[in-house]
PDB file of C-alpha atoms in Angstrom:
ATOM      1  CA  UNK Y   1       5.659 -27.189   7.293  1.00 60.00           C
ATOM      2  CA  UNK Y   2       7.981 -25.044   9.336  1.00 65.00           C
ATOM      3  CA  UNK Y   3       6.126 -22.470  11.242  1.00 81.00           C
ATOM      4  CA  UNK Y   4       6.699 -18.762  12.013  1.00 90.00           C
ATOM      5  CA  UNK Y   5       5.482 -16.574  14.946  1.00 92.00           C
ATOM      6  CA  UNK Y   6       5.503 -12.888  14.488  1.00 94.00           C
ATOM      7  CA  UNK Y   7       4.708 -10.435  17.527  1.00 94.00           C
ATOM      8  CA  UNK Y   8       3.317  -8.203  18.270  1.00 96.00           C
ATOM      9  CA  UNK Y   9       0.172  -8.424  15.622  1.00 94.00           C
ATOM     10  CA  UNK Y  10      -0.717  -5.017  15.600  1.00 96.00           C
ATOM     11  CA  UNK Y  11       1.296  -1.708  16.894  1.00 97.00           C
ATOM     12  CA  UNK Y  12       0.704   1.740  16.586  1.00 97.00           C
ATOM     13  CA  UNK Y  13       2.818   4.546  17.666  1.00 96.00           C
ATOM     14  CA  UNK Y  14       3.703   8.037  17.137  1.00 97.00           C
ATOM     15  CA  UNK Y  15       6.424   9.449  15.027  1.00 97.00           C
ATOM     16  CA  UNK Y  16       9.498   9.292  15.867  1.00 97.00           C
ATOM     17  CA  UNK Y  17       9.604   6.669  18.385  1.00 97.00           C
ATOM     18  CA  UNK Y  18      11.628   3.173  18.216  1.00 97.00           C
ATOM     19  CA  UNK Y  19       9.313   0.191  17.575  1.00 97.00           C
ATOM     20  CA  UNK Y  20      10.992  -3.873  17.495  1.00 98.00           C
ATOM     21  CA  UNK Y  21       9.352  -6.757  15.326  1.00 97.00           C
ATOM     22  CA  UNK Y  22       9.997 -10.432  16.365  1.00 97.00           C
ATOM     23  CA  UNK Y  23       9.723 -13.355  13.974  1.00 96.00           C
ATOM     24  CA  UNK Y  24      10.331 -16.965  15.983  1.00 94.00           C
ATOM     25  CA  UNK Y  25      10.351 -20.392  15.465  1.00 92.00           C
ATOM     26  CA  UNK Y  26      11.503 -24.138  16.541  1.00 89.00           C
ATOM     27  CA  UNK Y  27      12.680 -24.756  13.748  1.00 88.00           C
ATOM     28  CA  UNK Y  28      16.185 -23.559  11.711  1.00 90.00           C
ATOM     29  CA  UNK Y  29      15.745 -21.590   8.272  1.00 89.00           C
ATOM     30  CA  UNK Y  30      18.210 -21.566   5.462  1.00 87.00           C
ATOM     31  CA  UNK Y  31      17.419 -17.878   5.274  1.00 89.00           C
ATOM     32  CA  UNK Y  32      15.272 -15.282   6.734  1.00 92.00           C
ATOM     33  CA  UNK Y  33      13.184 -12.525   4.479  1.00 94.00           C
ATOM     34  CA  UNK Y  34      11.657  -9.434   5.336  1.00 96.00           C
ATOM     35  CA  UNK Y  35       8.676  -8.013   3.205  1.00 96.00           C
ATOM     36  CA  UNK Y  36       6.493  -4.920   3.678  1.00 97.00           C
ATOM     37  CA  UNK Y  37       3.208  -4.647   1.826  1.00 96.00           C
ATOM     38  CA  UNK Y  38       0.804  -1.808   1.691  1.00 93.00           C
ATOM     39  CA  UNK Y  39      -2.668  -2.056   1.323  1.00 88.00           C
ATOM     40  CA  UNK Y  40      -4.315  -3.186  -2.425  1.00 86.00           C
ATOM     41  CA  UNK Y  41      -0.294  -4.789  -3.072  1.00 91.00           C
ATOM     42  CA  UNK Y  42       1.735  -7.495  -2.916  1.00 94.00           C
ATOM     43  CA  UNK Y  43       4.770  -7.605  -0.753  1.00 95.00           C
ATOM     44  CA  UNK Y  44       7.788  -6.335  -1.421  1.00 94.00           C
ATOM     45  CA  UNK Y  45      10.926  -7.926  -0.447  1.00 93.00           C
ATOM     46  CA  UNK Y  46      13.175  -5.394   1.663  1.00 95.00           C
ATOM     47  CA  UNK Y  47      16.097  -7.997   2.916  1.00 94.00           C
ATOM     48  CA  UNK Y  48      17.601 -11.653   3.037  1.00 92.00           C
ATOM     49  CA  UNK Y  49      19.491 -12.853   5.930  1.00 92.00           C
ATOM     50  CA  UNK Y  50      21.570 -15.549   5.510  1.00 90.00           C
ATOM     51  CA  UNK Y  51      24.324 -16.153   8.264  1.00 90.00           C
ATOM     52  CA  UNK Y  52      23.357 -16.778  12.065  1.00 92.00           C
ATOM     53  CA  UNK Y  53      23.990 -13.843  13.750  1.00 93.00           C
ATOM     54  CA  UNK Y  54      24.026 -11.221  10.701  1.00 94.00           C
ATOM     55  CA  UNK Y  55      22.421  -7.849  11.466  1.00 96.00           C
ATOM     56  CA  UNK Y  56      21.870  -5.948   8.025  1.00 96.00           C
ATOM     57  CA  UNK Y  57      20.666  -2.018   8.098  1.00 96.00           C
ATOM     58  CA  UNK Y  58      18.641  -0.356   5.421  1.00 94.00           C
ATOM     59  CA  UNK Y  59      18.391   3.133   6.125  1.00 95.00           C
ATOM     60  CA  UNK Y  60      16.250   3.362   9.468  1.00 97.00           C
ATOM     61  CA  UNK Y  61      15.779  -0.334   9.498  1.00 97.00           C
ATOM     62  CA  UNK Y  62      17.858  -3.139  11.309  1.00 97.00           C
ATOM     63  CA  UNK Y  63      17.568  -6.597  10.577  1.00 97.00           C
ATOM     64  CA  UNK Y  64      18.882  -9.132  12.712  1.00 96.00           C
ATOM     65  CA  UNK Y  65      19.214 -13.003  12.192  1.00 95.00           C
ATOM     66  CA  UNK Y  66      19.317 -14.893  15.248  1.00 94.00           C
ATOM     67  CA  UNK Y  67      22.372 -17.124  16.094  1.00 93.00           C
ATOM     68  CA  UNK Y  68      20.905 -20.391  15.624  1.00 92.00           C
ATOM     69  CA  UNK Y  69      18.812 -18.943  12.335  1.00 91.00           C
ATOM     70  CA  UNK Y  70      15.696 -19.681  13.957  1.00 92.00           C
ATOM     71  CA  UNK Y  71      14.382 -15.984  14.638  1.00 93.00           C
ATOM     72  CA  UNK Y  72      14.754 -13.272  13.154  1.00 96.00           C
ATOM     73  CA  UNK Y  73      13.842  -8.804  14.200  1.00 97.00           C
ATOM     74  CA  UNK Y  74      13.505  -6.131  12.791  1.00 97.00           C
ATOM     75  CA  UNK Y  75      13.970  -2.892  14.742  1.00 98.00           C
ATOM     76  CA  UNK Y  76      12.928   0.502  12.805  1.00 97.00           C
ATOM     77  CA  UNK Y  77      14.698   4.061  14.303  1.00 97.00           C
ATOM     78  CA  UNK Y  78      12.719   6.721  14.494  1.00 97.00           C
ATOM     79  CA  UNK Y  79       9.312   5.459  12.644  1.00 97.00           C
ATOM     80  CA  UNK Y  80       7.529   8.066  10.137  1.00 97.00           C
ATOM     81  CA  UNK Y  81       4.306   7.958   8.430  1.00 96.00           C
ATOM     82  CA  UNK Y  82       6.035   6.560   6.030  1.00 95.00           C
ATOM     83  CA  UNK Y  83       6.388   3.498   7.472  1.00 96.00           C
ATOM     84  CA  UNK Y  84       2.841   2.469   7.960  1.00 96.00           C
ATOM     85  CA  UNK Y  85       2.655  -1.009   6.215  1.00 96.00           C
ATOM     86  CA  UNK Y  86       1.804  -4.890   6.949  1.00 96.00           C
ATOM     87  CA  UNK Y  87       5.573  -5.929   7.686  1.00 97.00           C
ATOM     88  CA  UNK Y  88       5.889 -10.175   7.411  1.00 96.00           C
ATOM     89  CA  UNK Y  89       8.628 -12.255   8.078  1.00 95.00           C
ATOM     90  CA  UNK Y  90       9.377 -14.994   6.406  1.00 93.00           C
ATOM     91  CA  UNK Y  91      11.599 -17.991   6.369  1.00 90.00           C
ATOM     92  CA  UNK Y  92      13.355 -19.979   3.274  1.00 85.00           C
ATOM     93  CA  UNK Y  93      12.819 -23.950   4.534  1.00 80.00           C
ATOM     94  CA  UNK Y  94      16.028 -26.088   4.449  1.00 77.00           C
ATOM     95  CA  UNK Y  95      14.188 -28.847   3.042  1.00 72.00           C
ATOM     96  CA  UNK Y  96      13.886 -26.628  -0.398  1.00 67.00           C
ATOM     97  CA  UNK Y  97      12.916 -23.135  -1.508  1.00 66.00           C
ATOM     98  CA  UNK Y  98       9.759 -23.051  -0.431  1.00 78.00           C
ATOM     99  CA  UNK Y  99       8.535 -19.784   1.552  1.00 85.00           C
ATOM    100  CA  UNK Y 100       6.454 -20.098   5.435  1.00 88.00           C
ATOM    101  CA  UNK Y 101       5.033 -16.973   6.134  1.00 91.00           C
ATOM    102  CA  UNK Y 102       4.733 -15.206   9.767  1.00 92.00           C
ATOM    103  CA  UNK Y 103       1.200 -13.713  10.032  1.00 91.00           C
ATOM    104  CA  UNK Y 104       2.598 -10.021   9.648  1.00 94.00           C
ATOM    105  CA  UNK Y 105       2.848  -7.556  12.037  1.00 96.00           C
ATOM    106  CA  UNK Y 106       0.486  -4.277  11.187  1.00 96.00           C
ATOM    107  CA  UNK Y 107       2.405  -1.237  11.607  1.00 97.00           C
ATOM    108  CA  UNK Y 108       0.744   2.335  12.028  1.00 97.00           C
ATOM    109  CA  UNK Y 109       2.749   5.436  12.582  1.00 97.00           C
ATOM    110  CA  UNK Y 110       0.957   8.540  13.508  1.00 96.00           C
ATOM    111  CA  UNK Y 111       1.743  12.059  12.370  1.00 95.00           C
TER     112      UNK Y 111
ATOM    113  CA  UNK G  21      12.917  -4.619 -12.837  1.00 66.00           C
ATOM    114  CA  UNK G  22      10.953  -8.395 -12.546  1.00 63.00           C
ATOM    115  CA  UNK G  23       7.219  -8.105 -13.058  1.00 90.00           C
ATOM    116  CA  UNK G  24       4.541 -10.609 -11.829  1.00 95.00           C
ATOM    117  CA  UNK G  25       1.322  -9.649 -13.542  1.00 96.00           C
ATOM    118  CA  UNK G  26      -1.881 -10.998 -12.770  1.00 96.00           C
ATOM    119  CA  UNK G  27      -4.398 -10.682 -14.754  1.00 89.00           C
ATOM    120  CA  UNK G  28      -7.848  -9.075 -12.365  1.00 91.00           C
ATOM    121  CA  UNK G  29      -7.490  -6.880  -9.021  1.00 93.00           C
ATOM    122  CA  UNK G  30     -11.022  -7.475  -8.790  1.00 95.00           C
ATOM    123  CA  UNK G  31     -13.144 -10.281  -9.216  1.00 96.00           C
ATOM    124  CA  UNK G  32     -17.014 -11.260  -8.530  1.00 97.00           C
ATOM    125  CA  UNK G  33     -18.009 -14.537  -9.431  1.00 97.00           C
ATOM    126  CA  UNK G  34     -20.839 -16.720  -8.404  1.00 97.00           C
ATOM    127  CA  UNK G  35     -21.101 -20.212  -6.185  1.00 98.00           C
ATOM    128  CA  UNK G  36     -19.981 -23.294  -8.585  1.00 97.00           C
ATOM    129  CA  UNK G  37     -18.167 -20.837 -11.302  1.00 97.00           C
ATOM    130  CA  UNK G  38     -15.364 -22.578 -12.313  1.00 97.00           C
ATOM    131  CA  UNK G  39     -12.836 -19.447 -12.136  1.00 97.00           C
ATOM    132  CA  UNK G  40      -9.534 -18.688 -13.535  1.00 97.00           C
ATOM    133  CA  UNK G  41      -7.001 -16.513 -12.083  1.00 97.00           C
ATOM    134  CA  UNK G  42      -4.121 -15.691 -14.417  1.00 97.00           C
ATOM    135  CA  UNK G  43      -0.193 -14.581 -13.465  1.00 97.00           C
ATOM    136  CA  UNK G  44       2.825 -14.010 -15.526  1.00 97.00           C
ATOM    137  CA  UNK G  45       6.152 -13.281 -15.064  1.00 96.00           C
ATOM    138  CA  UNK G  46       8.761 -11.467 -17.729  1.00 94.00           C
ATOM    139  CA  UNK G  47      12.097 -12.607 -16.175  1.00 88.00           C
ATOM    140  CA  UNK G  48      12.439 -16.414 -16.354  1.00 89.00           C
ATOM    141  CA  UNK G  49      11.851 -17.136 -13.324  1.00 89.00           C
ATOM    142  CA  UNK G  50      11.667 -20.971 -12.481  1.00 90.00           C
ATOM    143  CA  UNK G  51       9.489 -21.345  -9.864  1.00 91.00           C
ATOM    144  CA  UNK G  52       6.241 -19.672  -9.404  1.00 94.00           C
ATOM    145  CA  UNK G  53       3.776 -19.409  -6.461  1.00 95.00           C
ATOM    146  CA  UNK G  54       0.135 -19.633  -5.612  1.00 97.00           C
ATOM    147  CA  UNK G  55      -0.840 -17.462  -1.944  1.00 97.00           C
ATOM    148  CA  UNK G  56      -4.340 -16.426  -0.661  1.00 96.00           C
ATOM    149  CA  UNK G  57      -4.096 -13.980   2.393  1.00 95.00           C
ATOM    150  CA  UNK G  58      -6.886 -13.287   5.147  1.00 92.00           C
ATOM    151  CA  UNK G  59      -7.426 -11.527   8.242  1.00 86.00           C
ATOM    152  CA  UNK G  60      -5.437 -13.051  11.194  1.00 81.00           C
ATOM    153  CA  UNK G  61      -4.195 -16.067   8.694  1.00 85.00           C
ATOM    154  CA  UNK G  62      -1.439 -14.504   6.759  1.00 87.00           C
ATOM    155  CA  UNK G  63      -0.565 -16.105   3.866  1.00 92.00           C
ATOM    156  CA  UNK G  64      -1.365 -19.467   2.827  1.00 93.00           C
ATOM    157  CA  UNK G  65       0.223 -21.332   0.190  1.00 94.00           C
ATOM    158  CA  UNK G  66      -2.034 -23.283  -2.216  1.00 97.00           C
ATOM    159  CA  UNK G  67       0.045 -24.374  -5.199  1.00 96.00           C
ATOM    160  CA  UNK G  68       3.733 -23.836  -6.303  1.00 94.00           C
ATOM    161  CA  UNK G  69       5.529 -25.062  -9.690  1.00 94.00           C
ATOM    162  CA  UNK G  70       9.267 -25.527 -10.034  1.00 90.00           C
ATOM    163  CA  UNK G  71       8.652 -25.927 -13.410  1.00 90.00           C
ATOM    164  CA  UNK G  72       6.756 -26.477 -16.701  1.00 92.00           C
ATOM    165  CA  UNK G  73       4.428 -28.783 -16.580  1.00 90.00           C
ATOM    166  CA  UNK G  74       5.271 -29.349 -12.624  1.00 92.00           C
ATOM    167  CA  UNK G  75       3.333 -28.308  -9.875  1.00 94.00           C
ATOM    168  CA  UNK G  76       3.548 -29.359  -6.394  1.00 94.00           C
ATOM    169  CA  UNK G  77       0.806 -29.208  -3.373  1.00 95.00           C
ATOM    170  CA  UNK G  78       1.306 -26.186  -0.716  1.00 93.00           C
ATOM    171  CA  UNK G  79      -0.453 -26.289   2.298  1.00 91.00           C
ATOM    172  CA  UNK G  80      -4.243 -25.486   1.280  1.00 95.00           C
ATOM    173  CA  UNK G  81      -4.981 -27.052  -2.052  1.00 96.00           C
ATOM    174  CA  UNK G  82      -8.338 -28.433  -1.659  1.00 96.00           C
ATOM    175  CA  UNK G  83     -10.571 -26.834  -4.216  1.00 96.00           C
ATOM    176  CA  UNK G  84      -7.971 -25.469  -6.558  1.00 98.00           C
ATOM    177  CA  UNK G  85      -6.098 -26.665  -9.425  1.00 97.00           C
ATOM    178  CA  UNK G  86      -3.221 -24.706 -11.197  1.00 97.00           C
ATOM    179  CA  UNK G  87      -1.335 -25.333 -14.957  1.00 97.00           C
ATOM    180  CA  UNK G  88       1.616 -24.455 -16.075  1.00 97.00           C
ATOM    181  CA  UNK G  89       1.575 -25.008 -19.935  1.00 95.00           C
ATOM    182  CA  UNK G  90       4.693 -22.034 -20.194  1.00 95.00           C
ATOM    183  CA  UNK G  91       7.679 -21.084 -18.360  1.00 94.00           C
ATOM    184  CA  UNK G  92       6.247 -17.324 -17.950  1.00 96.00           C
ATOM    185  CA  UNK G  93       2.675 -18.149 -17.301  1.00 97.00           C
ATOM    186  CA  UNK G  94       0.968 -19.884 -14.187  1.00 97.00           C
ATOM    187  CA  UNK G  95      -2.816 -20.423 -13.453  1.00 97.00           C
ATOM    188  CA  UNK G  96      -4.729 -21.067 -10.238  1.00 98.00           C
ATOM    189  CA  UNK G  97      -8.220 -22.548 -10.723  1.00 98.00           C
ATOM    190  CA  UNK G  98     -10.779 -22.882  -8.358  1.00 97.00           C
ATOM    191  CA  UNK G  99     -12.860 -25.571  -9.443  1.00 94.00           C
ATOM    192  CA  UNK G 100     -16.083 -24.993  -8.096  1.00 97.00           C
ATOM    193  CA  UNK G 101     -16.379 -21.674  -6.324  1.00 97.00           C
ATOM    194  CA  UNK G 102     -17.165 -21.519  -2.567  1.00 97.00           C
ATOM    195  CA  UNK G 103     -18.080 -18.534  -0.540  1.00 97.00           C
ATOM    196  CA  UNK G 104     -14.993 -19.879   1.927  1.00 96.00           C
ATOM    197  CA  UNK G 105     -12.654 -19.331  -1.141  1.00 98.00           C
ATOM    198  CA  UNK G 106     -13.444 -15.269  -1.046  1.00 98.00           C
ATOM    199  CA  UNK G 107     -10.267 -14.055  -0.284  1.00 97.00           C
ATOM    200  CA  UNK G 108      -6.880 -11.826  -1.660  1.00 96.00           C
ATOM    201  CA  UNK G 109      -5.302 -14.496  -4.326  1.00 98.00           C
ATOM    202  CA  UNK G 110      -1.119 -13.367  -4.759  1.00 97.00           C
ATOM    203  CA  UNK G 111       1.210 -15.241  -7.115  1.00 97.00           C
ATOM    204  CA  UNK G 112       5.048 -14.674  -6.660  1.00 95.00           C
ATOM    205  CA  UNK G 113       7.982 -15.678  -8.836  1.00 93.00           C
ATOM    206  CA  UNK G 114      11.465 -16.728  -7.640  1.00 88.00           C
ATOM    207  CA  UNK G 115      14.604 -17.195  -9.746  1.00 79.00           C
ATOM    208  CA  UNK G 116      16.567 -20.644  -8.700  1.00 72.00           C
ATOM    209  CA  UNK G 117      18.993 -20.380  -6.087  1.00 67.00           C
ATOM    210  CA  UNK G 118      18.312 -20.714  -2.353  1.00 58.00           C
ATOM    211  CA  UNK G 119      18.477 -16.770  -1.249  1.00 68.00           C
ATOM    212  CA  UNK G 120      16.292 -15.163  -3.590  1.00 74.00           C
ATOM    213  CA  UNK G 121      13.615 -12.717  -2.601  1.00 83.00           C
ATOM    214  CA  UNK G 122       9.876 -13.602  -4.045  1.00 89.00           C
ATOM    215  CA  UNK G 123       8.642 -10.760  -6.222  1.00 92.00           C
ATOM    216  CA  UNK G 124       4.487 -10.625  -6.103  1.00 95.00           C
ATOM    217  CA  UNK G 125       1.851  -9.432  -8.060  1.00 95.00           C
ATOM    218  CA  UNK G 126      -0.223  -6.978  -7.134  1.00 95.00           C
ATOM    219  CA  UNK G 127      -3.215  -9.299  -5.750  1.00 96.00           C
ATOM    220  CA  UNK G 128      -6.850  -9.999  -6.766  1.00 96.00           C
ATOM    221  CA  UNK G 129      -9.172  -9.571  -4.866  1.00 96.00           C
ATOM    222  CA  UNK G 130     -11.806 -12.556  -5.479  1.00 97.00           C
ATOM    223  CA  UNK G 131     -15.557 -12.299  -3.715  1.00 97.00           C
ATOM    224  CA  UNK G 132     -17.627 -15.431  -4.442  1.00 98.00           C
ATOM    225  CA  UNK G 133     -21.489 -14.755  -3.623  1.00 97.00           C
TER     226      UNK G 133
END
């Protein structure tokens, strides 16, 4: 099994500031997820990245794929409340389509 | 949009129940998904299927079986209940095709006492 290091574990911050996610490995992925899951749910997928090097945006969010597709960030612009969640990473093994999970970073944003 | 139901959010069940812990999809999805999730672990997968009738070992699958019997329907057992097997139990779907996001269900929450 591949594995997947996410950093930092825990973060809390006020709103409005910049915050970064890393996701890192030895190993290459196929592809690189991004879910965010709130407490009492599952997670929710919010992007695939595919292509080493490819940087996708969703609103406030920026996903990046690293060149050699073994690591992966996520950098969220000016954090709300909002975006208080359990944010994991996960990579799409070459060997099949079978999921390893990063242990999550958990985000809190204070009013 | 793709739902993956399962069955219980909450569950209490005694040491050496055998228990069941149901999860269907509605949108065909091939290949299904067995997770548990604690503290400082993240999540670890127990069972997948690519298939009817197929299942495949994840990475913790002492103590738990699984069946698929239909395409939309996949069950994780746990044999024997342990106090070590209380944990958040989440089953995901996945169309075929190497990019595709994992939908989840919503969790359940199992305590064994």
């Amino acid at each position: 099994t591949q594995l997947l290091e996410q950093s930092p574990q825990f973060l809390s911050i006020q709103e409005g500031e910049n915050l970064t996610v890393y996701c890192n490995s030895s190993s290459v992925f196929s592809s690189l997820q991004w879910y965010r899951q709130e407490p009492g749910e599952g997670p929710v997928l919010l992007v695939t990245v595919v292509t080493g090097g490819e940087v996708k945006k969703l609103k406030r969010l920026t996903f990046q794929f690293g060149d050699a597709r073994k690591d992966s960030s996520l950098h969220i612009t000016a954090a709300q409340p909002g975006d208080t969640g359990l944010y994991l990473c996960a990579g799409v093994e070459t060997s099949g389509s079978r999921l390893t999970f990063g242990e999550g970073t958990q985000l809190t944003v204070n009013p | 949009d793709v739902k993956v139901t399962q069955s219980s959010r909450y569950l209490v069940k005694r040491t050496g129940e055998k228990v069941f812990l149901e999860c269907v999809q509605d949108m065909d999805h091939e290949n299904m998904f067995w997770y548990r999730q604690d503290p400082g672990l993240g999540l670890r997968l127990i069972y997948f299927s690519y298939d009817v009738k197929m299942k495949e070992k994840g990475d913790i699958p002492e103590g738990y079986s699984v069946s698929r019997e239909k395409k939309e329907r996949f069950s994780l057992i746990l044999e024997s209940a342990s106090t070590n097997q209380t944990s958040m139990y989440l089953c995901a779907s996945r169309g075929a095709g190497t990019f595709g996001g994992y939908t989840f269900g919503s969790g359940t929450r199992l305590t064994v006492v």
